[in-house]
Short mmCIF file of C-alpha atoms and ligand atoms in Angstrom, two decimals:
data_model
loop_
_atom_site.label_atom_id
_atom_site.label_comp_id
_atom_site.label_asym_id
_atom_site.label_seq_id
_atom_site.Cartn_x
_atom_site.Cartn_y
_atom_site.Cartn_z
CA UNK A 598 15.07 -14.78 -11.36
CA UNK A 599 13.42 -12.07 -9.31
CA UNK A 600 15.51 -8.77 -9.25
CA UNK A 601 16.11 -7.64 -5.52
CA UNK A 602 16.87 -3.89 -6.34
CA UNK A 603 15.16 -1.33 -8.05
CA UNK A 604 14.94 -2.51 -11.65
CA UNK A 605 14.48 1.27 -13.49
CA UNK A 606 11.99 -1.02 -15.41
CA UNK A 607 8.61 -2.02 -15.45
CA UNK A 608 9.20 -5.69 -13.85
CA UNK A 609 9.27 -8.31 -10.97
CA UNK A 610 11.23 -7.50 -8.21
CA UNK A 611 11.60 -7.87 -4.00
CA UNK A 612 13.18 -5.67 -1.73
CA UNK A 613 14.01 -6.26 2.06
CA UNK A 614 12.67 -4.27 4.62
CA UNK A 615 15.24 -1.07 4.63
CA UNK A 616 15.96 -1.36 0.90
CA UNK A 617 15.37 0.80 -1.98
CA UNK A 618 16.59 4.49 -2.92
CA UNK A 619 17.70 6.29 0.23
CA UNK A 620 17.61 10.31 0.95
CA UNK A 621 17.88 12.30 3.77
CA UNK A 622 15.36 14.99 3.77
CA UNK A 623 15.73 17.08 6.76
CA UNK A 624 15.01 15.57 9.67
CA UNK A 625 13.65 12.44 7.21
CA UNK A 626 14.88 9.52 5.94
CA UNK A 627 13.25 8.86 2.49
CA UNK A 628 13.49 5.19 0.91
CA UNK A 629 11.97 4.59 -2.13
CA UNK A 630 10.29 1.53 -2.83
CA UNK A 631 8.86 1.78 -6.34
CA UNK A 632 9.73 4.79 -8.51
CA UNK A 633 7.26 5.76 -11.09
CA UNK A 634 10.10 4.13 -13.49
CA UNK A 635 9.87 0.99 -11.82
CA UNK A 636 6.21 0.42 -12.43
CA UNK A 637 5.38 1.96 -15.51
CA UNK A 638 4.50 5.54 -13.95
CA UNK A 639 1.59 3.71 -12.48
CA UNK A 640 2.59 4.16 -8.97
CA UNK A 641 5.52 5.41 -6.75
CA UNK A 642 5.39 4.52 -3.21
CA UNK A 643 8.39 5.28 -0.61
CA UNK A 644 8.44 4.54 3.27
CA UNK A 645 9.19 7.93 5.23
CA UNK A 646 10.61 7.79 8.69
CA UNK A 647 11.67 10.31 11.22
CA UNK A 648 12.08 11.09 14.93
CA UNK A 649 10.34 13.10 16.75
CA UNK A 650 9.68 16.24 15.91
CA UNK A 651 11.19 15.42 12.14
CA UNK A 652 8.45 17.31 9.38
CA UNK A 653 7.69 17.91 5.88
CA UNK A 654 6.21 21.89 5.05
CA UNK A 655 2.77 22.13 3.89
CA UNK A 656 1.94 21.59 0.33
CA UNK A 657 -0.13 20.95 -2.43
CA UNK A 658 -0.30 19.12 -5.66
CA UNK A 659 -2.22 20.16 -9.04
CA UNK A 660 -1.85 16.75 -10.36
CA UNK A 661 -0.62 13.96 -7.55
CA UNK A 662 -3.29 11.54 -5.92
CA UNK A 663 -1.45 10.85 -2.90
CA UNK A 664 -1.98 8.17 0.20
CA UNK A 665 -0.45 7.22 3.48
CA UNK A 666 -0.95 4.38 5.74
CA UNK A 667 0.96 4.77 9.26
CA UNK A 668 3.20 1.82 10.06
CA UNK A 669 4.50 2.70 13.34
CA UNK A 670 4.50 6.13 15.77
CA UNK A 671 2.29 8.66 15.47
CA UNK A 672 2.20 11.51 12.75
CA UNK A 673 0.17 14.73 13.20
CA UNK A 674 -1.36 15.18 9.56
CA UNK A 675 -2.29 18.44 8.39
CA UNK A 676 -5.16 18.22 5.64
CA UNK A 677 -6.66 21.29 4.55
CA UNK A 678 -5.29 22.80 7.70
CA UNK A 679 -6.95 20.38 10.34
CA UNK A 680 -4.45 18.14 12.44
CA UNK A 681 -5.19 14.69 12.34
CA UNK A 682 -3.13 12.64 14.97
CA UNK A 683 -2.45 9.53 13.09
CA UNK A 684 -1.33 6.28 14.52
CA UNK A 685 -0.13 3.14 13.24
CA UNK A 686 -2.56 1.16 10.79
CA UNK A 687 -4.62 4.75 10.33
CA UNK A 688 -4.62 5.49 6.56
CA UNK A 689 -5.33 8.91 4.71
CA UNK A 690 -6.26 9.90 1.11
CA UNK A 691 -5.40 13.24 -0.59
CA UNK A 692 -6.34 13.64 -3.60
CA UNK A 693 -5.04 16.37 -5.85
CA UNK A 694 -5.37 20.04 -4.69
CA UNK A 695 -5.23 18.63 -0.77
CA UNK A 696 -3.43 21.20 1.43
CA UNK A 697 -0.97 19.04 3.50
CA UNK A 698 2.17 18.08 5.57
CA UNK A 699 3.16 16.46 8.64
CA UNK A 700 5.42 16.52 12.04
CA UNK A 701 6.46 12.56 13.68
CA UNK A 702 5.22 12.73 16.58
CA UNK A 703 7.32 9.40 18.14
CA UNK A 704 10.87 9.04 18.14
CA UNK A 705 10.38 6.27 15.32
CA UNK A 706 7.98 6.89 13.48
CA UNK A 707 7.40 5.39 9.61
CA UNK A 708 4.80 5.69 7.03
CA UNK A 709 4.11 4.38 3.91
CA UNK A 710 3.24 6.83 1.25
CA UNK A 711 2.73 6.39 -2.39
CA UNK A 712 1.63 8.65 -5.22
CA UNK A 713 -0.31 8.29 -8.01
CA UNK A 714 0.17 10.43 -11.48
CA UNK A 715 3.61 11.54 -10.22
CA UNK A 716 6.03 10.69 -8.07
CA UNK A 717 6.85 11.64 -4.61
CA UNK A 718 10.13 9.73 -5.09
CA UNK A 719 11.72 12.33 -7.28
CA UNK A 720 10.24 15.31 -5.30
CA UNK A 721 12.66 13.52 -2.47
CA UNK A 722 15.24 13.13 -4.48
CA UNK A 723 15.28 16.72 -5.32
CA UNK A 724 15.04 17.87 -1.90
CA UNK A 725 17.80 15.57 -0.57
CA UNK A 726 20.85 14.02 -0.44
CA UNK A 727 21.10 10.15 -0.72
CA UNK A 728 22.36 8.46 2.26
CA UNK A 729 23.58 4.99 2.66
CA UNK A 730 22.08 4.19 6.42
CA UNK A 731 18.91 2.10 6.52
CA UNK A 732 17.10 3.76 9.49
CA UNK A 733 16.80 7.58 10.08
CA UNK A 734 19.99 9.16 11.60
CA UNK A 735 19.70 10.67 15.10
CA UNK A 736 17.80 14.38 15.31
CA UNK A 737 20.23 17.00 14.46
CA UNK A 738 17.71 19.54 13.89
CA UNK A 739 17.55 20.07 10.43
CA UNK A 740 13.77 20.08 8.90
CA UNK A 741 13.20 20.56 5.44
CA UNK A 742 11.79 24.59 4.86
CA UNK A 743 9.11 26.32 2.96
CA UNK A 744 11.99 28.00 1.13
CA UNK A 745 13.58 24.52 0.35
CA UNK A 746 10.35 23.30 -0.88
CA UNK A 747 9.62 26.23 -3.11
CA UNK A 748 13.36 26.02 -4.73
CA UNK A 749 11.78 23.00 -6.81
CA UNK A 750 8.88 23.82 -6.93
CA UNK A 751 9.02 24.80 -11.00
CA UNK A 752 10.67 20.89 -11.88
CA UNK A 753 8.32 19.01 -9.59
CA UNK A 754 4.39 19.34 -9.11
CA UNK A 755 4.54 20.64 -5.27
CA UNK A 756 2.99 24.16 -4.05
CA UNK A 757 4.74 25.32 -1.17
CA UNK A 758 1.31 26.37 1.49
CA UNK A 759 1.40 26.74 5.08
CA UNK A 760 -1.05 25.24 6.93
CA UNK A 761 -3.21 26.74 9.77
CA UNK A 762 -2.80 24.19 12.08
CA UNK A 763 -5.41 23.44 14.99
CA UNK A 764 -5.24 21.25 18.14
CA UNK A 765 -4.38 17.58 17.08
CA UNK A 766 -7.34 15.37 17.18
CA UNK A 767 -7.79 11.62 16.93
CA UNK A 768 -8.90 10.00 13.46
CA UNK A 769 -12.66 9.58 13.64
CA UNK A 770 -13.66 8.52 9.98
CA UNK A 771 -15.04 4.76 9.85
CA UNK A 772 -16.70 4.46 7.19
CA UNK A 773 -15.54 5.38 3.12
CA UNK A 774 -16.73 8.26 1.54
CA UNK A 775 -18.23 7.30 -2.02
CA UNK A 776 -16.26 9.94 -3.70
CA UNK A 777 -12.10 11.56 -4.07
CA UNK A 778 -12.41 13.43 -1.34
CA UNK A 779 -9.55 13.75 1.48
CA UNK A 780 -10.07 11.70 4.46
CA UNK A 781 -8.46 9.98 7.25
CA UNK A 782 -9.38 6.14 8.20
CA UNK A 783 -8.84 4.61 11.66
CA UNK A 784 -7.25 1.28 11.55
CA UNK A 785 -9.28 -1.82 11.24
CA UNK A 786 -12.18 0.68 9.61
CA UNK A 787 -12.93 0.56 5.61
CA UNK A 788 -15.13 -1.84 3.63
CA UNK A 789 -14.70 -5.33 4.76
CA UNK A 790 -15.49 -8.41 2.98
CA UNK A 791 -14.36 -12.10 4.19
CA UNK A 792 -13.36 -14.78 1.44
CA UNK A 793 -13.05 -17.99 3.58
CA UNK A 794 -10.87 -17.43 6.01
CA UNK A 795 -9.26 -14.02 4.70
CA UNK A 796 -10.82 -10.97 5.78
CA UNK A 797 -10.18 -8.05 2.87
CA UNK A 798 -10.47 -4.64 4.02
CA UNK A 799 -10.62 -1.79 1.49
CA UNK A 800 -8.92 1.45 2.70
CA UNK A 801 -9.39 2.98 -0.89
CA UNK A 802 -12.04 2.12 -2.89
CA UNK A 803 -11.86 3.40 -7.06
CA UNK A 804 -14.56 6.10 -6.08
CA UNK A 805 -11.71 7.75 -3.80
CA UNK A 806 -9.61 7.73 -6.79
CA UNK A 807 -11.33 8.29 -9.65
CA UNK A 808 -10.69 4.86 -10.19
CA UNK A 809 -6.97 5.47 -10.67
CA UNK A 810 -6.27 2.45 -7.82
CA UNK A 811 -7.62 0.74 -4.47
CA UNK A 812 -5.94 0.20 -1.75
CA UNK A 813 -6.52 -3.41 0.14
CA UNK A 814 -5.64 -4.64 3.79
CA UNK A 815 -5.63 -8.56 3.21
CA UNK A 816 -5.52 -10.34 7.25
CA UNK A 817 -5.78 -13.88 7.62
CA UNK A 818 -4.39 -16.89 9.68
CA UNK A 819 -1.60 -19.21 8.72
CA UNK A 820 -3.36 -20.54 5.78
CA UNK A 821 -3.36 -22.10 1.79
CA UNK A 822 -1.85 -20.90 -1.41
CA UNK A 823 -3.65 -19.45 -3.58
CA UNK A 824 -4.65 -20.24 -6.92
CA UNK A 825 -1.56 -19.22 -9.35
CA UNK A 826 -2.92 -16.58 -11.90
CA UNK A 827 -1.71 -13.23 -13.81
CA UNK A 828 -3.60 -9.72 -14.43
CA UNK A 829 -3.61 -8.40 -18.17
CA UNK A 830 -4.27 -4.97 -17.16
CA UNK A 831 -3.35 -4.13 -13.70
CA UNK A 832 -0.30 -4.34 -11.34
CA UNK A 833 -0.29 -5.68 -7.72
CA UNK A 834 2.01 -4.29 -5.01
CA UNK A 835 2.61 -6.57 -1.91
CA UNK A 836 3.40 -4.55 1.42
CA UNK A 837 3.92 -7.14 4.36
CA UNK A 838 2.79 -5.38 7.62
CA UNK A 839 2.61 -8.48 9.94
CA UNK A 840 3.28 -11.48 10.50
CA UNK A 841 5.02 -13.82 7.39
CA UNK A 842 4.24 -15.00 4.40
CA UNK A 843 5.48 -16.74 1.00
CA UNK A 844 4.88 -15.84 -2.46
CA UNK A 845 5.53 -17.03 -5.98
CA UNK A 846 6.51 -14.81 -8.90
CA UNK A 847 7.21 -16.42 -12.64
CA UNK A 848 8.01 -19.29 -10.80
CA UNK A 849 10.01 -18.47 -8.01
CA UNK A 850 9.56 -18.56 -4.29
CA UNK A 851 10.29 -15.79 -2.17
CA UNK A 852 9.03 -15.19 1.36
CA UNK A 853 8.14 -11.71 2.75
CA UNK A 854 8.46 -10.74 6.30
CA UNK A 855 7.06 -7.05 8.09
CA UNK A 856 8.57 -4.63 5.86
CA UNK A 857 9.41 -6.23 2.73
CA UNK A 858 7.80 -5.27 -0.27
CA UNK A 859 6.96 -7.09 -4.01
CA UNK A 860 5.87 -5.54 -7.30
CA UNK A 861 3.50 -7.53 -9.50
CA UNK A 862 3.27 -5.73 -13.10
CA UNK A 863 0.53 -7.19 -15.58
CA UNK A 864 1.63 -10.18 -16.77
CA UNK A 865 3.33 -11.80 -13.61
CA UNK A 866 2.21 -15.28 -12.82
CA UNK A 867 1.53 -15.00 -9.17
CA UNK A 868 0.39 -16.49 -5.90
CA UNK A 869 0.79 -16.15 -2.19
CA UNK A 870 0.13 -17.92 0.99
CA UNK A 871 -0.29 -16.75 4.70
CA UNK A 872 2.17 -18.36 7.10
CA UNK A 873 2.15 -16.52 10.30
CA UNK A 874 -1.34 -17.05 12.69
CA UNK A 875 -1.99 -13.30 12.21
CA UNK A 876 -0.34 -11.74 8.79
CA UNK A 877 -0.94 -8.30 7.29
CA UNK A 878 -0.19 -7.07 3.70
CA UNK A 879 -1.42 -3.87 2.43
CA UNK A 880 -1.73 -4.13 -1.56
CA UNK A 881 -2.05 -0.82 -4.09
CA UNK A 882 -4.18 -2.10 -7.15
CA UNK A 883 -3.46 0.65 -9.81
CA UNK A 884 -5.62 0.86 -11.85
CA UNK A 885 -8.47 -0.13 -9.52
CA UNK A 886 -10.59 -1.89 -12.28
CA UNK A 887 -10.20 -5.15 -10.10
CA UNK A 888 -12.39 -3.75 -7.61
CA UNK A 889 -15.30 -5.69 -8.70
CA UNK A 890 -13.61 -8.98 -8.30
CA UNK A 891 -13.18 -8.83 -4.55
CA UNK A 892 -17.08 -7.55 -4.29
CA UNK A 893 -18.26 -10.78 -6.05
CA UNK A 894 -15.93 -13.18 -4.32
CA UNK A 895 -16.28 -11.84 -0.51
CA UNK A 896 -18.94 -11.77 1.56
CA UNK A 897 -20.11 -8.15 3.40
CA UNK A 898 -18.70 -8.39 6.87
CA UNK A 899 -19.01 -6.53 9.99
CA UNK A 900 -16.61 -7.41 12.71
CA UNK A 901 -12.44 -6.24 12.21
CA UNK A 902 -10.71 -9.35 13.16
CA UNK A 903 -11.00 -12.43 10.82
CA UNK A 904 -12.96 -15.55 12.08
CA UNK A 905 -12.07 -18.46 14.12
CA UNK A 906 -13.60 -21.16 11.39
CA UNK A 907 -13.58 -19.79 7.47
CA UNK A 908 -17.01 -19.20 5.42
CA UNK A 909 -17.75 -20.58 1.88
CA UNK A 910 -15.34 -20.03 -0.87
CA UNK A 911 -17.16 -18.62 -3.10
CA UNK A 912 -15.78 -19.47 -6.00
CA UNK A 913 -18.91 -20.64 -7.64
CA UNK A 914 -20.36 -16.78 -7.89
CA UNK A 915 -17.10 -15.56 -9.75
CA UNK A 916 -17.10 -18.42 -12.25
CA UNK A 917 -20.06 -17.39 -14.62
CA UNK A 918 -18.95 -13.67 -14.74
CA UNK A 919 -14.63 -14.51 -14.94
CA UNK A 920 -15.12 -12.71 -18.63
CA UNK A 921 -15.60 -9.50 -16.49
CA UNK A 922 -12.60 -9.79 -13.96
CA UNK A 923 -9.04 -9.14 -15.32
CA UNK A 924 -7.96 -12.42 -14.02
CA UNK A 925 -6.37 -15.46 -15.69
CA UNK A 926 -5.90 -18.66 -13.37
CA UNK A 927 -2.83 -21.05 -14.86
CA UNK A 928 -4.21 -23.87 -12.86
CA UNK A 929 -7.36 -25.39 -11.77
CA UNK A 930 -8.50 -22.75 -8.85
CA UNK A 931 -10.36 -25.87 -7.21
CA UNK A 932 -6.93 -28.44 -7.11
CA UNK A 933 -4.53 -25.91 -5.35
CA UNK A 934 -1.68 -28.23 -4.02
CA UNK A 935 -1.95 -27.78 -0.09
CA UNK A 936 0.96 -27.57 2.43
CA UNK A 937 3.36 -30.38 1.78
CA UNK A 938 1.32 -31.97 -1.38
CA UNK A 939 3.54 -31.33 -4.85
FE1 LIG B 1272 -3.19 -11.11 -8.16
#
């Protein structure tokens, strides 16, 4: 069976939208999704919401590759103190030694934010007191402080440092840097590639982490499973933003709605299909060696909304080279059973 709670182990498991490890951080509500022990201190992601007005100090991190991708409201980001007024589907990357923090800018406003080599979960945890509500309480003016922030800042990687902030401007970046730099993405914008009918946007490539992950917008129409398979080396995270749709893990069948969330480890015989006409799920590949899959599978593509009829599947140009992808299929990739077949 797949766990639905925090396992405190590297392994399988679903959670709802709303569920996971809970604080209250000032104005914030905190709720982990994956805690560095739940994924083999590969990755540690938690969705932070707040009203308007709610912040986090700025801050730095020696070691911590963090990343955000805005699911609703607006967040003025502070990065190496210029304001970048961030709105739902706009993603940012700071890498360690970025200069950040934040004010929600909406009266709900929610974020997903993950770290890499750390774990923003425990920072939280440290700065806050659980709480057993799923959505963020009403204002009642408490933020989290500088002071607050510096208190742990000897047990957790954070350096308390106030930002200089400017006049808020809109995210302009389209197009990926080639290197782990700090940068802001406007939605729909990264390196887009189409595999039949799913168009696969990267929002992270390895070169923005040092190759430490990649993160990947998948968008597609109500559509096929597909072809049940397991990594050796790297672990899949499933974020659904939009939409629905159904996957399989060691054999069970789960389906994910807005909000819900899945963790893959190595070794997980997986699959998934799309079942609403427009679904969203925002995947963390950690590490990002399967980068070079996607680039040999999908075709470069310009426009930011998936097709009308689906290209090639180009199955035929991963085949020769499958030696080099850190992929295993446990069926026959061209006999996937379709929608109501057995
Ligand atoms: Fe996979």
């Amino acid at each position: 069976m797949i766990r639905r709670e925090l396992p405190g182990t590297k392994e399988p498991y679903l959670l709802r939208a709303g569920e996971g490890e809970r604080h209250l951080v000032g104005g914030l509500l905190t709720t982990a999704i994956a805690r560095s022990q739940d994924t083999g201190d590969l990755v540690d992601l938690v969705v932070v919401s707040g009203g308007k007005g709610a912040a986090f100090p700025a801050h730095r991190h020696a070691t911590w590759h963090e990343a955000l991708l805005v699911l609703e409201g607006r967040v003025d980001l502070s990065i190496d103190g210029v304001v970048h007024s961030l709105g739902a589907g706009d993603y940012a990357n700071l890498p360690p030694g970025t200069r950040h923090g934040f004010t929600c800018r909406r009266h709900q406003t929610r974020m997903l934010t993950w770290t890499i080599g750390g774990a923003g979960s425990a920072l939280y945890a440290r700065l806050g007191e659980p709480y057993r509500g799923f959505v963020c309480p009403p204002a009642d003016g408490r933020q989290v402080t500088a002071a607050q922030l510096q208190q742990v800042s000897g047990d957790v990687d954070v350096t308390v440092d106030p930002a200089a902030p400017a006049g808020a401007r809109v995210v302009s970046v389209v197009d990926l840097p080639d290197t782990a730099v700090p940068f802001v993405l406007e939605q729909g914008e990264g390196t887009r590639l189409l595999v039949a009918d799913q168009l696969f946007t990267f929002l992270g490539h390895q070169g923005n982490s040092h190759g430490q992950f990649i993160t990947l917008m998948t968008a597609g129409p109500r559509g096929e499973r597909i072809p049940m398979h397991f990594h050796e080396k790297h672990t899949e995270t499933f974020f659904c933003v939009h939409g629905a749709m159904t996957m399989w893990a060691n054999g069970q069948e789960v389906s994910l709605l807005p909000g819900d969330f899945m963790h893959v480890p190595a070794g997980t015989v997986h699959s998934y299909r799309l079942d609403g006409h427009d679904t969203r799920f925002m995947g963390v590949l950690t590490p990002g060696l399967f980068e070079p899959f996607f680039r040999t599978l999908g075709d470069p593509y310009e426009p930011h909304q998936f097709p009308l009829e689906p290209w090639p599947f180009r199955m035929d140009r991963v085949g020769p080279r499958m030696h080099e992808f850190d992929l295993k299929f446990v069926e026959d990739p061209r006999a996937v059973p379709k929608r109501g077949e057995s």
